[in-house]
Tab-separated table of C-alpha atoms and ligand atoms in Angstrom:
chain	number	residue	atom	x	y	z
A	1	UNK	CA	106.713	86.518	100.441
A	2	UNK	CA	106.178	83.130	99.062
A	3	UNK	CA	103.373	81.237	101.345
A	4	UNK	CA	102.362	77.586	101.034
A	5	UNK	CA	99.003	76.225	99.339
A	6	UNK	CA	96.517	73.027	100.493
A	7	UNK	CA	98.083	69.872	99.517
A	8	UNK	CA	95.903	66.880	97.914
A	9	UNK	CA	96.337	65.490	101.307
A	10	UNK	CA	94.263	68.254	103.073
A	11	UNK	CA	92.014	68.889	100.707
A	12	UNK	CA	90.661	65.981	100.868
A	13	UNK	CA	90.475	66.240	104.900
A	14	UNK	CA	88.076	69.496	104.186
A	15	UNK	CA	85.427	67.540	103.021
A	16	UNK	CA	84.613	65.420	106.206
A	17	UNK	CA	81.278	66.274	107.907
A	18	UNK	CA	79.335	69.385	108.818
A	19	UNK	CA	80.043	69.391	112.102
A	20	UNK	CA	83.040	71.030	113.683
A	21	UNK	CA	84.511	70.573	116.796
A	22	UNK	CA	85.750	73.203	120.029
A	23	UNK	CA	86.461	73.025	123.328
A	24	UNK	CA	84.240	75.268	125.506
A	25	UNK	CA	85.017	76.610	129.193
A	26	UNK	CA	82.151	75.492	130.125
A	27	UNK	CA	82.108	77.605	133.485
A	28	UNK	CA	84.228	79.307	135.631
A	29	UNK	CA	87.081	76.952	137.705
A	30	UNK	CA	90.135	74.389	136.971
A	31	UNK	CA	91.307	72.971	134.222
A	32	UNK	CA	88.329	70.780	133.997
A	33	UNK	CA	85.812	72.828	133.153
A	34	UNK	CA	86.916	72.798	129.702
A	35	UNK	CA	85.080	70.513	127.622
A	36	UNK	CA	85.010	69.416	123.724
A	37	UNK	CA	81.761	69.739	121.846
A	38	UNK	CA	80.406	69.603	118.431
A	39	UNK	CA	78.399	71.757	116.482
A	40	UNK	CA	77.107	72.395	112.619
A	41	UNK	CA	80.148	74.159	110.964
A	42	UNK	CA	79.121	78.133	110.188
A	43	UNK	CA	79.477	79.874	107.134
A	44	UNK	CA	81.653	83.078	107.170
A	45	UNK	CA	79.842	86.081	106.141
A	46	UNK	CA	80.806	89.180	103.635
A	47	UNK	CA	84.087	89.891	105.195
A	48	UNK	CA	85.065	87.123	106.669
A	49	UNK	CA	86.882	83.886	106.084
A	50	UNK	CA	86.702	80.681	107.545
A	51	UNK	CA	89.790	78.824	108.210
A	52	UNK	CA	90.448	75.164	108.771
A	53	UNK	CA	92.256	74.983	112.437
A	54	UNK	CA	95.914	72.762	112.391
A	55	UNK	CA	96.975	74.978	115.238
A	56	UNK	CA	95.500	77.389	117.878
A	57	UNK	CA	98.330	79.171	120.390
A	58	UNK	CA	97.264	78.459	124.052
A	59	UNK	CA	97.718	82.270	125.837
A	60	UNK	CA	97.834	83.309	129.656
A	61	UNK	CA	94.335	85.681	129.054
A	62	UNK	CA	92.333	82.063	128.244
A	63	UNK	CA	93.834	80.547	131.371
A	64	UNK	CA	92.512	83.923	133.229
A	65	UNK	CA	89.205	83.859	131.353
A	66	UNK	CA	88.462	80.105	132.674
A	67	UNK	CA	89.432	81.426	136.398
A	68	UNK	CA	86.940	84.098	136.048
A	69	UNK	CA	89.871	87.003	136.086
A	70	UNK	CA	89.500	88.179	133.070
A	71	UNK	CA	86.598	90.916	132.792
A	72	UNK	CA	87.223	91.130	128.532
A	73	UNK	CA	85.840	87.576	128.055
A	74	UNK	CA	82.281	86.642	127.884
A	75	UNK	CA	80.600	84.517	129.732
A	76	UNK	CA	80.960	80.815	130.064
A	77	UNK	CA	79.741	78.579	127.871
A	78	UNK	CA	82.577	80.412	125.817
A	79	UNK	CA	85.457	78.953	123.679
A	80	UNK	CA	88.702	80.544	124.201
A	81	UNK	CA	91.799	81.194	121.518
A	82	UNK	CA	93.227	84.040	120.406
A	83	UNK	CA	95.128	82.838	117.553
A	84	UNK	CA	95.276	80.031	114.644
A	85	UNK	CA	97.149	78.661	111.857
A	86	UNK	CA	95.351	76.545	109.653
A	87	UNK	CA	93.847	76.823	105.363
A	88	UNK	CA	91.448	79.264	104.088
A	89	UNK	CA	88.390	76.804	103.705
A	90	UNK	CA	85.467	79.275	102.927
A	91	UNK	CA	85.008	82.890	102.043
A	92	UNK	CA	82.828	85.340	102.472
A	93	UNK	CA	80.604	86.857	99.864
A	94	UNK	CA	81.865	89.684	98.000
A	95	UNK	CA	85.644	91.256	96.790
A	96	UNK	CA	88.740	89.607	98.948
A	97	UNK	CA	92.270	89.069	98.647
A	98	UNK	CA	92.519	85.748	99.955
A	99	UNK	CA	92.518	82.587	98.725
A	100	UNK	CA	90.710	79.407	98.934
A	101	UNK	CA	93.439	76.313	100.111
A	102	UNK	CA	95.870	78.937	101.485
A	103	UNK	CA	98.151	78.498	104.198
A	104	UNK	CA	97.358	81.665	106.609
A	105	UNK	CA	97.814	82.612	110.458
A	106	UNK	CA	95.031	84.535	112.036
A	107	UNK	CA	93.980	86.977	115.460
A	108	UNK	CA	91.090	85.319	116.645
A	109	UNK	CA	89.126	86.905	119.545
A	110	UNK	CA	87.859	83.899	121.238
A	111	UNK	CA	87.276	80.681	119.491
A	112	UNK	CA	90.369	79.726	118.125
A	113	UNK	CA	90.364	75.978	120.516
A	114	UNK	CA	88.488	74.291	117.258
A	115	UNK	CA	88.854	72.772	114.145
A	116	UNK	CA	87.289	75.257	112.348
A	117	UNK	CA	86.933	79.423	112.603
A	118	UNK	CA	85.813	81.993	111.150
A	119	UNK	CA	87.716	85.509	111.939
A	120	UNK	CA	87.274	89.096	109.927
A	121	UNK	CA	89.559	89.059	107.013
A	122	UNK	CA	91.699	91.867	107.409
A	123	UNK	CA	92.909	89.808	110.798
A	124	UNK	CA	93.893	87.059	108.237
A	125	UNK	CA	97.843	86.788	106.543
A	126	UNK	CA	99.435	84.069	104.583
A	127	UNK	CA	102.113	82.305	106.222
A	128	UNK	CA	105.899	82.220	105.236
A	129	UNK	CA	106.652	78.864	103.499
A	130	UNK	CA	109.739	78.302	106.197
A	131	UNK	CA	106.850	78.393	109.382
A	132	UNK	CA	104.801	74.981	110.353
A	133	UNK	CA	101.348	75.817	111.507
A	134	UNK	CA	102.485	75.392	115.288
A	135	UNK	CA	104.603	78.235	114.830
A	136	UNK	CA	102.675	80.242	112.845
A	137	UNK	CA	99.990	79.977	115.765
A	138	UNK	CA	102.999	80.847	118.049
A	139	UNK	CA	103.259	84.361	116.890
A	140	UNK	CA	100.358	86.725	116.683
A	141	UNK	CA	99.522	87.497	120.484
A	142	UNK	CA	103.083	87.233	121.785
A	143	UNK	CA	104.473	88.818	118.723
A	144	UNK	CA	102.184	91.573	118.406
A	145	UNK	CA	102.208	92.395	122.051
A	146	UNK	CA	105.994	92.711	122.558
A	147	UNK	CA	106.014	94.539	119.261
A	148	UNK	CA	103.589	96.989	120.212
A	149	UNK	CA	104.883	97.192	123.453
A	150	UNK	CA	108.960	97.616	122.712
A	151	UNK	CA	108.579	99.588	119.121
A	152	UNK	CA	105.540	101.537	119.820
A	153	UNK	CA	105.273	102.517	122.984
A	154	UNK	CA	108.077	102.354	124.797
A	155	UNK	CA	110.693	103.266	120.774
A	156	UNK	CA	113.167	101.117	121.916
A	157	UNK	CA	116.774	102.406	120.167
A	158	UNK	CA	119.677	100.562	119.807
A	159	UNK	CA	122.217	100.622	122.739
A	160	UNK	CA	119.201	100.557	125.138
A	161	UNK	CA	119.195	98.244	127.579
A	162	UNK	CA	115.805	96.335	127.960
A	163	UNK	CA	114.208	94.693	131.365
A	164	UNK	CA	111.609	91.894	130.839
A	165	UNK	CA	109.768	89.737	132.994
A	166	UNK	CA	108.746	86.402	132.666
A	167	UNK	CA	111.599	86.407	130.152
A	168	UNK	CA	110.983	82.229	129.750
A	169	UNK	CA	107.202	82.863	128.823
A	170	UNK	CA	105.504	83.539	125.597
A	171	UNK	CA	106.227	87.071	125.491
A	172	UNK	CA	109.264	87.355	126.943
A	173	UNK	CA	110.676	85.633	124.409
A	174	UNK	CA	109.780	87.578	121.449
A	175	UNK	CA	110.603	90.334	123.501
A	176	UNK	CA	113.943	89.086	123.681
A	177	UNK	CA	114.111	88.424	120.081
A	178	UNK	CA	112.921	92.217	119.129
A	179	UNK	CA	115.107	93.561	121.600
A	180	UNK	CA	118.015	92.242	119.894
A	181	UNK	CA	116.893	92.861	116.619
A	182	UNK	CA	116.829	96.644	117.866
A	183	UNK	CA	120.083	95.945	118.872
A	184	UNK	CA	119.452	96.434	122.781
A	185	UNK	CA	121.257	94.680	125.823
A	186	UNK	CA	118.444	92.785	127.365
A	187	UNK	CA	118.069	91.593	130.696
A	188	UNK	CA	114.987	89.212	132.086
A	189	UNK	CA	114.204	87.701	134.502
A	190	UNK	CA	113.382	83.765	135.151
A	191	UNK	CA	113.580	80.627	137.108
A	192	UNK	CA	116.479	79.226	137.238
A	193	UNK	CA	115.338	76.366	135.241
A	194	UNK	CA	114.938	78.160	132.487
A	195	UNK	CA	118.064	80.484	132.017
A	196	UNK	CA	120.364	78.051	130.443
A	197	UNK	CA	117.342	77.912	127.461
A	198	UNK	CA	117.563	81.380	127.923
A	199	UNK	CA	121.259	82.149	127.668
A	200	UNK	CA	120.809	80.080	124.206
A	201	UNK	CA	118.475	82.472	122.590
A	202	UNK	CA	120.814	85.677	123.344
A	203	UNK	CA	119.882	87.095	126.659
A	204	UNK	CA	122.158	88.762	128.065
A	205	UNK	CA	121.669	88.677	131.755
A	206	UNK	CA	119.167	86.644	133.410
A	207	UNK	CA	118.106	87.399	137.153
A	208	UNK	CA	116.287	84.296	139.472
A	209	UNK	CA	113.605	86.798	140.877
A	210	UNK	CA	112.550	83.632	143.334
A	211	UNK	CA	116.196	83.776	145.272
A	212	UNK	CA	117.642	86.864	143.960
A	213	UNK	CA	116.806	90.844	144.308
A	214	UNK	CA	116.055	91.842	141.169
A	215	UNK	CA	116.272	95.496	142.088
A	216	UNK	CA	119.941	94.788	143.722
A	217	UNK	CA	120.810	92.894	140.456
A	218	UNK	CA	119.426	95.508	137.784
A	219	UNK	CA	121.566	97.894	139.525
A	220	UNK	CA	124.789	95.950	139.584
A	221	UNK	CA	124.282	95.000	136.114
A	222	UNK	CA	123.993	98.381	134.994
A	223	UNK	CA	126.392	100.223	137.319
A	224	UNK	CA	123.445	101.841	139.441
A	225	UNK	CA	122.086	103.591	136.120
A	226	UNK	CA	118.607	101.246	135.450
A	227	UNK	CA	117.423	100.216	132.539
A	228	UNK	CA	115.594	102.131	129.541
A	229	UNK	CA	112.725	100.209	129.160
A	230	UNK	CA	111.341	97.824	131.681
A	231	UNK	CA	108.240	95.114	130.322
A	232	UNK	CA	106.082	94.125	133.119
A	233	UNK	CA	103.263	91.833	133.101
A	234	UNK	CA	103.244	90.949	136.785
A	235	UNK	CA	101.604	93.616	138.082
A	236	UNK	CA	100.661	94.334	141.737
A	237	UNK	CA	103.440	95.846	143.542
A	238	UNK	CA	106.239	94.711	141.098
A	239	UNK	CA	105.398	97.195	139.065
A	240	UNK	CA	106.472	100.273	141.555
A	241	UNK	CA	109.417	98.199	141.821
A	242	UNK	CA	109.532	98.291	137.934
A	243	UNK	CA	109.115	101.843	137.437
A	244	UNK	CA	111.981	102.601	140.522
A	245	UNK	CA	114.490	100.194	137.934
A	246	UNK	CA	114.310	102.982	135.220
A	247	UNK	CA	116.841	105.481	134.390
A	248	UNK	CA	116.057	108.945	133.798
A	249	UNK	CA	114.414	108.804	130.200
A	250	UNK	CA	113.299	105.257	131.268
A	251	UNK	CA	109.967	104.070	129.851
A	252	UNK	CA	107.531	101.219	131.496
A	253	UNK	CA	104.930	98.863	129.768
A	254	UNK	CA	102.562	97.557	131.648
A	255	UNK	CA	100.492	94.953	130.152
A	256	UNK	CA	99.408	92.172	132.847
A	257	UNK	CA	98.574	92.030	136.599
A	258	UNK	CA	100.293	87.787	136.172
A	259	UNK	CA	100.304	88.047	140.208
A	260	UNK	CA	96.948	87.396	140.643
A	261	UNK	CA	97.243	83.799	139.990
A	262	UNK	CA	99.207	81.725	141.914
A	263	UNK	CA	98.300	78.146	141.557
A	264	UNK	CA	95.667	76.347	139.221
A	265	UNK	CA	92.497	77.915	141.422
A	266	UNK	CA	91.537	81.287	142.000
A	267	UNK	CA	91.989	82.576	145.359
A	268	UNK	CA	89.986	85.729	145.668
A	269	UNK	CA	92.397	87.428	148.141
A	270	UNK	CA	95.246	87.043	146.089
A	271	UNK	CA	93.313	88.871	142.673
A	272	UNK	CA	92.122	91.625	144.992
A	273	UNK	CA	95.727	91.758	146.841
A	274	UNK	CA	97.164	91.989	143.220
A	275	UNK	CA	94.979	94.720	142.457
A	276	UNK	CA	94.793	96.661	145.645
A	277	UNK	CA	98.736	96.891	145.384
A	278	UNK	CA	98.835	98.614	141.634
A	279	UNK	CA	100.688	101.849	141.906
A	280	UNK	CA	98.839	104.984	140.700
A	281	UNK	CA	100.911	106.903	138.845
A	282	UNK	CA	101.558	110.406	139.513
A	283	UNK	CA	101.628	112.976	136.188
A	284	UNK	CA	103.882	115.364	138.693
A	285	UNK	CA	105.535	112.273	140.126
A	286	UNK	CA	106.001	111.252	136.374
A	287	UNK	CA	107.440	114.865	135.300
A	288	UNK	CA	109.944	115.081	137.645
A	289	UNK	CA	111.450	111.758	137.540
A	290	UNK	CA	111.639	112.012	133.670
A	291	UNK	CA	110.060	108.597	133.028
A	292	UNK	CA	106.927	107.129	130.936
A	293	UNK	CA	104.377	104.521	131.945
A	294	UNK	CA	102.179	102.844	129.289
A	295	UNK	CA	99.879	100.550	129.482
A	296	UNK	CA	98.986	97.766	126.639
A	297	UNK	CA	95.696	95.459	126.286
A	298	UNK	CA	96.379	94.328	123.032
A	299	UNK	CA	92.916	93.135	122.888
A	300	UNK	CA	91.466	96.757	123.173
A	301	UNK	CA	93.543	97.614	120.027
A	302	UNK	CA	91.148	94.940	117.262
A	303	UNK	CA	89.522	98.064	116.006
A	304	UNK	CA	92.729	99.416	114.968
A	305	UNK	CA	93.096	97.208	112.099
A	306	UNK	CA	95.201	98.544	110.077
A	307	UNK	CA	97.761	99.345	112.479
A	308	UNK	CA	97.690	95.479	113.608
A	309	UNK	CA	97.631	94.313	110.061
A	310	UNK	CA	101.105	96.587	109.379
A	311	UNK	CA	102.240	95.038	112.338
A	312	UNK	CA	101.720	91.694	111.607
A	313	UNK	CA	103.013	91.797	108.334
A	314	UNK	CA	106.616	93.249	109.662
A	315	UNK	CA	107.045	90.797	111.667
A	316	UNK	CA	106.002	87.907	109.266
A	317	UNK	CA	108.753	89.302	106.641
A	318	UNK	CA	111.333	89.297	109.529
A	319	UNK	CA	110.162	85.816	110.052
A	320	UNK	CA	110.394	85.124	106.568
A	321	UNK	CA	113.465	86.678	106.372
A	322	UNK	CA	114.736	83.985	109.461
A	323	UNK	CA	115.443	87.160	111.860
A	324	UNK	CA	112.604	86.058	114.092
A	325	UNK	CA	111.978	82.188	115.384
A	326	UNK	CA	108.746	80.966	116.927
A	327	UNK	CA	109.630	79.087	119.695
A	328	UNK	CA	107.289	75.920	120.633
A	329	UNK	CA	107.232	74.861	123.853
A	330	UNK	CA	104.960	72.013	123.508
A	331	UNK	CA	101.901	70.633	122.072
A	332	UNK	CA	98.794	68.931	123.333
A	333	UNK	CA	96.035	67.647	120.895
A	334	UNK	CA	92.865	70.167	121.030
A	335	UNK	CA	91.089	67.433	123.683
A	336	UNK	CA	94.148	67.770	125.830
A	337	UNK	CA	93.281	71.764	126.648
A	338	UNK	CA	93.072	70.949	129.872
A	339	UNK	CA	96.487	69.595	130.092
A	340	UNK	CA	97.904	72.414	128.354
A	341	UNK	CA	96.094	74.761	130.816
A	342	UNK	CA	97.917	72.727	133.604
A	343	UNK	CA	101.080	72.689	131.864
A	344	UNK	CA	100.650	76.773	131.138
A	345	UNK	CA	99.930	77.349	135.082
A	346	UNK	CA	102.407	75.082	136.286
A	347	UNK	CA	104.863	77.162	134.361
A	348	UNK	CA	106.579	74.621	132.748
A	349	UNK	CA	106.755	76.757	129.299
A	350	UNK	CA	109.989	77.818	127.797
A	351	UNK	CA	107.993	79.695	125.048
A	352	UNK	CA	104.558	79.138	123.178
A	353	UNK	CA	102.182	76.140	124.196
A	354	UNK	CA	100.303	75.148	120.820
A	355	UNK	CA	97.017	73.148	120.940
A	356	UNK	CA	97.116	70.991	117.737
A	357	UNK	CA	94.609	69.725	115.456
B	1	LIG	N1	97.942	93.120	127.797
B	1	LIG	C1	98.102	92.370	126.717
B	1	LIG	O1	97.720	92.751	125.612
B	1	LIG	C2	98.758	91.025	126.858
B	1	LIG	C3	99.038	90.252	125.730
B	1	LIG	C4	99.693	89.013	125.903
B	1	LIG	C5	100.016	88.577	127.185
B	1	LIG	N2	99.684	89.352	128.250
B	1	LIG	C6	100.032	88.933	129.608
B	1	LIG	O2	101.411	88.760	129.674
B	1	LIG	C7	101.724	87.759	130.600
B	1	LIG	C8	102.679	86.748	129.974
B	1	LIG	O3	102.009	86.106	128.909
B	1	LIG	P1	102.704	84.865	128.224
B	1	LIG	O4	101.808	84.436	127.124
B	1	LIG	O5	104.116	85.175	127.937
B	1	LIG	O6	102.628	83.831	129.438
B	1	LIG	P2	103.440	82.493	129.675
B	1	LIG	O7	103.918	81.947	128.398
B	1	LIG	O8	102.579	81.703	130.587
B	1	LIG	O9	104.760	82.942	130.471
B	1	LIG	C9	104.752	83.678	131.624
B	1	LIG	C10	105.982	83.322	132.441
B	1	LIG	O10	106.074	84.293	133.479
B	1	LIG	C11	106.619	83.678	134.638
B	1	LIG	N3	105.824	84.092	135.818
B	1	LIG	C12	106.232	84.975	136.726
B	1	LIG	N4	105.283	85.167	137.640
B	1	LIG	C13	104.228	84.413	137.290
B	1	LIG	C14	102.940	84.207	137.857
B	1	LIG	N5	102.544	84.820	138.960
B	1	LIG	N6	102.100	83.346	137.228
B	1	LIG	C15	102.483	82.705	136.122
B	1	LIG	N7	103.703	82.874	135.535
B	1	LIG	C16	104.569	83.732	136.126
B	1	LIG	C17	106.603	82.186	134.424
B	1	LIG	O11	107.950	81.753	134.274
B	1	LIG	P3	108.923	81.507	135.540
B	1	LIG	O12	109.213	80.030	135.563
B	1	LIG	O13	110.115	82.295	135.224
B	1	LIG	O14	108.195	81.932	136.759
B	1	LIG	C18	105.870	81.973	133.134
B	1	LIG	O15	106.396	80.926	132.358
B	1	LIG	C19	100.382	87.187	131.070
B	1	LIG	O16	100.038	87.815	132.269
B	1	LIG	C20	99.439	87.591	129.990
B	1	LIG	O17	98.115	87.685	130.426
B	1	LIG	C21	99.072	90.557	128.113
């Protein structure tokens, strides 16, 4: 796969200063607690690789971590960011495969809102020449979590017809794009802002859960049978409603509890509503209906590198290969994370908000 090198013009761009910048939730609240700072620029160690940031892909989890509802992150001060695009600027001591100047896309686990980061270098690919660095740093999370999540788990076939939620968000739209790559009928559902962009990117059906039924719909759509896979990262009580939308055979991801949050502040009874109302599934329950529920943090998965690597790689040659397209919602400068938080929570995304550098 032919990936693009550091031109003169970045290069020299490498050489300014020491000191790197990063915006920091600096503790638990709105939009506002996030705050730029600067510190002395750290030197990756043997395995690792430091990259020079263009891009870092704003997720859901980092708006969670800043509200204090997300028990994976650490404690504030902390600098969210899951994933970056961006040059190899610095490696590690010792044997690697990467090269200085190269154009690469990397999982991050925290710290990706900066100009500079260093990340393990397995968790490190070179990026397509056809991809721009905002939507190279469009792809990992979403990517890799409706990947994992449609071909893993849930070994969606072709003919199947696919159910996924917040069908205009991040994931919902690779998940759209897989889905049809697998050859399935997809349904999602969306505001009805969002289904014309929707509609334009292949979906088949497209359900406004705010005024319609979606369980009333699902059936109509599919002449009372359900669906074979259903992709919920709402959570709460949706997700009985989820699991009763499956055919016999049917299979259920869940991988969020998105409920919890309802404007840009926490509101404790909401979280603990959210979580009070998650079904416990049944193994009898489970045996006699003839369905499957998973469940999918990806970020419980970083030990299992090379599985994520082989991942990662598919779905960069399919990008590559123009069978995939990142979809950018919109971009804020790195100082502007707060904005992008707001713009994230006010759900105003059709696909990936990208914090640029
Ligand atoms: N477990 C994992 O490994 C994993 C990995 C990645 C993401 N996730 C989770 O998956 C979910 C989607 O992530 P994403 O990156 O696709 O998010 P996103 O880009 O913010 O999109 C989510 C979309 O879902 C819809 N939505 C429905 N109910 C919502 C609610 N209560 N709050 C906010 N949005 C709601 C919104 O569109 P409408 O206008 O249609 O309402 C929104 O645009 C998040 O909960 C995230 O934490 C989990």
């Amino acid at each position: 796969m032919p990936t693009r090198r550091l031109s003169i013009y970045d290069a020299q761009s490498l050489s300014v200063g020491e000191r790197m910048r990063e915006v920091v939730i600096t503790h638990h609240g709105g939009p506002d607690v996030l705050e730029e700072r600067q510190r002395l620029t750290p030197d990756p160690a043997s395995g690792e690789v430091r990259i020079r940031v263009k891009a870092c892909g704003v997720n859901f989890a980092d708006v969670l971590a800043r509200m204090d509802l997300f028990p994976d992150a650490p404690k504030p001060p902390m600098v969210p960011g899951y994933e970056v695009s961006g040059y190899v600027d610095a490696i590690g001591p010792g044997p690697t495969r990467h090269e200085m100047g190269r154009h690469v896309v990397a999982l991050t686990r925290f710290g990706g809102y900066a100009d500079c980061v260093i990340v393990p270098a397995e968790f490190v690919w070179g990026v397509p020449q056809n991809l721009s660095h905002n939507e190279a740093a469009s792809i990992p999370v979403n990517y890799l979590t409706a990947s994992v999540a449609l071909y893993r788990m849930a070994g969606l076939k072709s003919g199947e017809w696919v159910l996924i939620h917040g069908a205009g968000g991040g994931v919902g739209i690779a998940a759209i794009q897989l889905s049809r790559l697998r050859r399935a009928t997809v349904v999602g559902t969306a505001s009805a802002a969002k289904h014309n962009a929707l509609r334009s990117l292949g979906i088949d059906h497209v359900i406004d859960y705010r005024t319609a039924d979606v369980e009333a719909e699902v059936a109509r759509i599919t002449n009372g049978r359900g669906v074979d896979v259903v992709l919920d990262p709402l959570g709460g009580e949706n997700l009985i409603k989820s699991y009763r939308m499956l055919a016999p055979l049917g299979r259920l991801v869940s991988y969020g509890a998105q409920d919890m949050v309802g404007g840009q502040h926490r509101i404790v009874v909401r979280s603990l509503h959210t979580l009070w109302q998650m079904p416990r599934f049944n193994p009898v329950d489970l045996m006699n209906d003839n369905k499957g529920v998973f469940g999918l943090n990806l970020g419980h998965l970083w030990e299992e590198r090379r599985f994520l690597s082989g991942a990662m790689e598919a779905l960069l040659t399919d990008f590559a290969g123009g069978r995939l397209k990142a979809v950018v919602s919109k971009t804020f400068p790195l100082g502007r994370a707060a904005d992008a938080h707001r713009f994230l929570q006010d759900r105003a995304n059709v696909g990936k908000v990208v914090l640029t550098v």
